[in-house]
């Protein structure tokens, strides 16, 4: 099963914008190691920034894939910019708001903002931005061949779309 | 008002600084994008998108500054057996490359035609020539 880093899609504007949320939980094992207690320091569990980037990549990737009804194999090709100014800890939620900036047969560039919800405060606050480039790998093969079936967008992504009421987007 | 060559070059420098993470003083006319500035194949997509964005205000909406796939960096020439033989471009390959890349000066390359030297053709000057040529059409 592919490791999913978004829990739900909350907003979708076809060909333009997709918003997804992720709830960070203390039951997720990766936060136990990031950072585990040492002889000198107590444990400091938090969502790794690298996985926040992956969450944005999945959000923006679904958006880019949806433009051509998931016929293209969309892969993350370049992390253009990452700026995460505050940590996200268990009990907080992350909101990824991705927008397509440019897109053609070769790929797409996206811009995205990250917000954090602290349930004690009850409001979303911006904590950074992540801009990415995706490649449509079947159009950038450079002599390589890939399987015909779309291994990028599997059943997990379809479930996400279906539970968001976006069955028609699946193609 | 049409952009001067200096204006074009300044915009391209900003794009290259952003896309490749290089310093301004590394971006000389002769610098090769791949060898000197460290560009990888996916960077050409990033550079194309950023150039389109940078020059969008200088073109009319009905003639946008659009870089088609393979226009800046031809992708299929090198993997075609009819166009490459023993690591060198055939006559047919040379004709096709010239046709696809009218913005490139092939005078030195043509003597050798070695595929391994194709990356040296892509200099900052090539990019400026490419954009100047496109702007002469879209901003006319």
Coordinates of C-alpha atoms in Angstrom, one line a residue:
Chain A
X1 CA 0.0 0.0 0.0
X2 CA 1.3 3.4 -0.9
X3 CA 2.1 5.7 2.0
X4 CA -0.6 8.4 1.9
X5 CA 0.3 11.8 3.3
X6 CA -3.1 13.4 2.8
X7 CA -6.3 12.3 4.6
X8 CA -9.0 14.1 2.7
X9 CA -9.6 16.5 -0.2
X10 CA -11.6 19.5 1.0
X11 CA -11.8 21.7 -2.1
X12 CA -11.4 21.3 -5.8
X13 CA -11.5 23.7 -8.7
X14 CA -11.1 21.7 -12.0
X15 CA -7.8 22.3 -13.8
X16 CA -6.8 25.0 -11.3
X17 CA -6.7 24.3 -7.5
X18 CA -7.0 21.4 -5.0
X19 CA -7.0 21.6 -1.2
X20 CA -6.3 18.6 1.1
X21 CA -5.8 18.2 4.8
X22 CA -3.6 15.9 6.9
X23 CA -4.2 15.2 10.6
X24 CA -1.0 14.6 12.4
X25 CA -1.3 11.9 15.1
X26 CA 0.9 10.6 17.9
X27 CA 0.0 7.1 16.8
X28 CA 2.0 7.6 13.6
X29 CA 5.3 5.8 14.2
X30 CA 7.5 8.3 12.3
X31 CA 6.9 11.0 14.8
X32 CA 8.3 8.8 17.5
X33 CA 11.6 8.8 15.8
X34 CA 11.5 12.4 14.8
X35 CA 12.8 13.2 17.3
X36 CA 13.2 10.5 19.8
X37 CA 14.5 11.2 23.3
X38 CA 18.3 11.2 23.8
X39 CA 20.4 11.0 26.9
X40 CA 20.4 14.8 27.0
X41 CA 17.0 15.8 25.4
X42 CA 13.4 14.7 25.9
X43 CA 11.4 13.4 22.9
X44 CA 10.2 16.1 20.5
X45 CA 7.7 14.5 18.2
X46 CA 6.9 16.5 15.1
X47 CA 5.9 16.0 11.5
X48 CA 9.1 15.8 9.4
X49 CA 9.3 18.6 6.9
X50 CA 10.3 16.2 4.2
X51 CA 6.9 14.4 4.6
X52 CA 5.2 17.8 4.5
X53 CA 6.8 18.2 1.1
X54 CA 5.5 14.8 0.1
X55 CA 2.0 15.8 1.3
X56 CA 2.1 18.8 -1.0
X57 CA 3.5 16.6 -3.8
X58 CA 0.5 14.3 -3.4
X59 CA -2.0 17.2 -3.3
X60 CA -0.6 18.9 -6.3
X61 CA 0.1 15.6 -8.1
X62 CA -3.6 14.6 -7.8
X63 CA -4.5 18.1 -9.2
X64 CA -2.1 17.8 -12.1
X65 CA -3.3 14.2 -12.8
X66 CA -6.9 15.2 -12.7
X67 CA -6.5 17.6 -15.7
X68 CA -6.2 14.7 -18.1
X69 CA -8.4 12.3 -16.1
X70 CA -5.4 10.4 -14.7
X71 CA -4.3 9.1 -18.1
X72 CA -0.8 10.7 -17.6
X73 CA 1.8 9.3 -15.2
X74 CA 2.6 12.3 -13.2
X75 CA 5.7 12.2 -11.1
X76 CA 7.4 14.8 -8.9
X77 CA 10.4 16.0 -10.9
X78 CA 11.7 19.0 -9.0
X79 CA 11.3 20.8 -5.7
X80 CA 11.6 24.4 -6.8
X81 CA 11.1 26.1 -3.4
X82 CA 10.3 25.0 0.1
X83 CA 9.8 27.4 3.0
X84 CA 8.3 26.0 6.2
X85 CA 8.5 28.4 9.1
X86 CA 6.9 26.6 11.9
X87 CA 6.7 23.0 13.2
X88 CA 3.7 20.8 13.1
X89 CA 3.2 18.6 16.1
X90 CA 0.7 15.7 16.9
X91 CA -2.8 17.0 17.4
X92 CA -2.4 19.6 14.8
X93 CA -3.6 19.5 11.2
X94 CA -2.0 20.6 7.9
X95 CA -3.8 22.1 5.0
X96 CA -2.2 21.9 1.6
X97 CA -3.6 24.4 -1.0
X98 CA -2.1 23.7 -4.4
X99 CA -2.6 25.7 -7.6
X100 CA -1.4 24.9 -11.2
X101 CA 0.8 27.7 -12.4
X102 CA 1.7 26.3 -15.9
X103 CA 1.0 23.1 -17.6
X104 CA 1.8 21.5 -21.0
X105 CA 2.4 18.1 -22.5
X106 CA 5.8 17.8 -20.8
X107 CA 4.7 18.6 -17.3
X108 CA 3.4 21.2 -14.9
X109 CA 4.5 23.7 -12.3
X110 CA 2.5 24.2 -9.1
X111 CA 2.6 26.7 -6.3
X112 CA 1.3 25.8 -2.9
X113 CA 0.7 27.2 0.6
X114 CA 0.8 25.3 3.8
X115 CA -1.4 26.1 6.8
X116 CA -1.6 24.7 10.2
X117 CA -4.6 24.2 12.5
X118 CA -3.9 24.1 16.2
X119 CA -7.2 22.9 17.7
X120 CA -6.7 24.9 20.8
X121 CA -6.6 28.1 18.8
X122 CA -9.3 26.9 16.4
X123 CA -8.0 28.8 13.4
X124 CA -5.7 28.1 10.4
X125 CA -2.5 29.9 10.1
X126 CA -0.1 30.0 7.1
X127 CA 3.2 28.4 7.9
X128 CA 4.9 28.2 4.5
X129 CA 4.9 27.5 0.8
X130 CA 6.1 24.7 -1.5
X131 CA 6.5 25.1 -5.3
X132 CA 7.0 22.0 -7.4
X133 CA 7.5 20.7 -10.9
X134 CA 5.9 17.5 -12.2
X135 CA 6.8 15.6 -15.3
X136 CA 4.4 13.6 -17.5
X137 CA 6.9 10.8 -17.8
X138 CA 5.4 9.2 -20.9
X139 CA 6.2 12.4 -22.7
X140 CA 9.7 12.7 -21.3
X141 CA 10.9 9.1 -21.8
X142 CA 14.4 9.8 -23.1
X143 CA 14.5 6.3 -24.5
X144 CA 13.0 4.7 -21.4
X145 CA 9.8 2.8 -21.4
X146 CA 7.3 2.6 -18.6
X147 CA 4.5 0.1 -17.9
X148 CA 1.2 0.9 -19.7
X149 CA -0.9 0.9 -16.6
X150 CA -0.9 4.0 -14.5
X151 CA 1.2 3.0 -11.4
X152 CA 1.2 6.5 -10.1
X153 CA -2.5 6.9 -9.3
X154 CA -3.6 3.7 -7.6
X155 CA -6.7 2.7 -5.6
X156 CA -5.7 4.9 -2.6
X157 CA -6.0 8.1 -4.7
X158 CA -9.2 6.9 -6.2
X159 CA -10.6 6.4 -2.7
X160 CA -9.6 9.9 -1.7
X161 CA -11.4 11.3 -4.7
X162 CA -14.4 9.2 -4.2
X163 CA -14.8 10.1 -0.5
X164 CA -14.5 13.7 -1.5
X165 CA -17.5 13.3 -3.8
X166 CA -15.2 13.6 -6.9
X167 CA -15.9 10.2 -8.5
X168 CA -16.4 11.9 -11.9
X169 CA -12.8 13.2 -11.8
X170 CA -11.4 9.6 -11.7
X171 CA -12.1 9.2 -15.4
Chain B
X1 CA 8.3 49.0 -26.3
X2 CA 10.4 46.2 -27.5
X3 CA 12.9 44.7 -25.0
X4 CA 16.6 45.4 -25.7
X5 CA 19.1 42.5 -25.7
X6 CA 20.3 43.7 -22.3
X7 CA 16.7 43.6 -20.9
X8 CA 16.3 40.1 -22.3
X9 CA 19.6 39.0 -20.8
X10 CA 18.7 40.4 -17.4
X11 CA 15.4 38.5 -17.4
X12 CA 17.2 35.3 -18.4
X13 CA 19.8 35.7 -15.7
X14 CA 17.0 36.0 -13.1
X15 CA 15.4 32.9 -14.4
X16 CA 18.7 30.9 -14.3
X17 CA 19.5 32.1 -10.8
X18 CA 16.1 30.9 -9.6
X19 CA 16.0 27.7 -11.6
X20 CA 19.6 26.5 -11.2
X21 CA 20.5 28.1 -7.9
X22 CA 23.6 29.8 -9.5
X23 CA 25.1 33.1 -8.7
X24 CA 24.9 36.1 -11.1
X25 CA 28.6 36.1 -11.7
X26 CA 28.5 32.5 -13.0
X27 CA 26.0 33.5 -15.7
X28 CA 28.4 34.6 -18.5
X29 CA 27.5 34.5 -22.2
X30 CA 29.8 31.5 -22.8
X31 CA 28.6 29.5 -19.8
X32 CA 27.1 26.2 -20.8
X33 CA 23.8 25.4 -19.1
X34 CA 24.6 21.8 -18.4
X35 CA 28.4 21.8 -18.0
X36 CA 29.0 25.1 -16.2
X37 CA 25.7 25.9 -14.6
X38 CA 24.7 22.3 -13.6
X39 CA 21.4 22.1 -15.4
X40 CA 19.7 18.6 -15.6
X41 CA 17.1 17.6 -18.1
X42 CA 14.2 18.5 -15.9
X43 CA 15.6 22.0 -15.4
X44 CA 14.9 22.7 -19.0
X45 CA 11.2 22.3 -18.2
X46 CA 11.5 24.6 -15.2
X47 CA 13.5 27.1 -17.3
X48 CA 10.9 27.0 -20.1
X49 CA 8.0 27.6 -17.7
X50 CA 9.9 30.5 -16.0
X51 CA 10.8 32.1 -19.3
X52 CA 7.2 31.9 -20.4
X53 CA 6.2 33.6 -17.2
X54 CA 9.0 36.2 -17.4
X55 CA 8.2 37.2 -21.0
X56 CA 4.4 36.9 -20.8
X57 CA 4.0 40.7 -20.2
X58 CA 6.1 41.5 -23.2
X59 CA 3.8 39.6 -25.7
X60 CA 0.3 40.1 -26.8
X61 CA -2.3 37.6 -25.5
X62 CA -3.0 36.3 -29.0
X63 CA 0.7 35.6 -29.6
X64 CA 1.9 34.3 -26.2
X65 CA 5.5 33.5 -25.4
X66 CA 5.0 29.7 -25.5
X67 CA 7.9 27.3 -25.6
X68 CA 6.8 24.0 -27.1
X69 CA 8.2 20.7 -25.8
X70 CA 11.5 19.9 -27.5
X71 CA 11.8 23.4 -28.9
X72 CA 14.6 24.5 -26.6
X73 CA 16.2 21.1 -26.2
X74 CA 15.4 18.5 -28.9
X75 CA 14.7 15.2 -27.2
X76 CA 14.1 12.7 -29.9
X77 CA 17.1 13.3 -32.1
X78 CA 19.7 11.4 -30.0
X79 CA 17.6 8.2 -29.5
X80 CA 16.9 7.8 -33.2
X81 CA 19.2 5.3 -34.9
X82 CA 18.9 7.0 -38.3
X83 CA 20.1 10.2 -36.9
X84 CA 23.0 9.0 -34.8
X85 CA 25.7 6.6 -35.9
X86 CA 28.8 5.6 -33.9
X87 CA 28.1 8.4 -31.4
X88 CA 28.0 11.0 -34.1
X89 CA 25.2 12.8 -35.9
X90 CA 24.5 11.6 -39.4
X91 CA 23.9 14.1 -42.2
X92 CA 20.2 13.6 -41.7
X93 CA 20.6 14.2 -38.0
X94 CA 22.5 17.4 -38.5
X95 CA 19.9 18.7 -40.9
X96 CA 17.1 17.9 -38.4
X97 CA 19.0 19.5 -35.5
X98 CA 19.6 22.7 -37.4
X99 CA 16.0 22.8 -38.4
X100 CA 14.9 22.3 -34.8
X101 CA 17.4 24.7 -33.3
X102 CA 17.7 27.8 -35.5
X103 CA 18.9 29.7 -32.4
X104 CA 22.1 27.7 -32.1
X105 CA 25.5 28.3 -33.8
X106 CA 26.7 24.9 -35.1
X107 CA 29.9 26.1 -36.8
X108 CA 32.3 24.5 -34.3
X109 CA 30.1 21.5 -33.5
X110 CA 29.7 20.5 -37.2
X111 CA 33.4 19.5 -37.6
X112 CA 33.1 16.8 -35.0
X113 CA 29.3 16.1 -34.6
X114 CA 29.9 14.0 -31.5
X115 CA 26.7 13.5 -29.5
X116 CA 28.6 13.9 -26.3
X117 CA 29.4 17.5 -27.2
X118 CA 25.8 18.5 -27.9
X119 CA 25.4 19.7 -24.4
X120 CA 28.1 22.3 -25.0
X121 CA 25.8 24.0 -27.6
X122 CA 23.5 25.2 -24.9
X123 CA 25.1 28.4 -23.6
X124 CA 23.6 31.4 -22.0
X125 CA 24.1 33.2 -25.3
X126 CA 22.1 30.5 -27.0
X127 CA 19.2 31.1 -24.6
X128 CA 19.4 34.9 -25.2
X129 CA 19.3 34.3 -29.0
X130 CA 16.4 31.9 -28.6
X131 CA 14.3 34.3 -26.6
X132 CA 15.2 37.3 -28.8
X133 CA 14.1 35.4 -31.8
X134 CA 10.8 34.3 -30.2
X135 CA 10.1 37.8 -28.9
X136 CA 10.6 39.3 -32.4
X137 CA 7.6 37.2 -33.4
X138 CA 5.4 37.4 -30.4
X139 CA 6.0 41.0 -29.5
X140 CA 5.8 42.3 -33.1

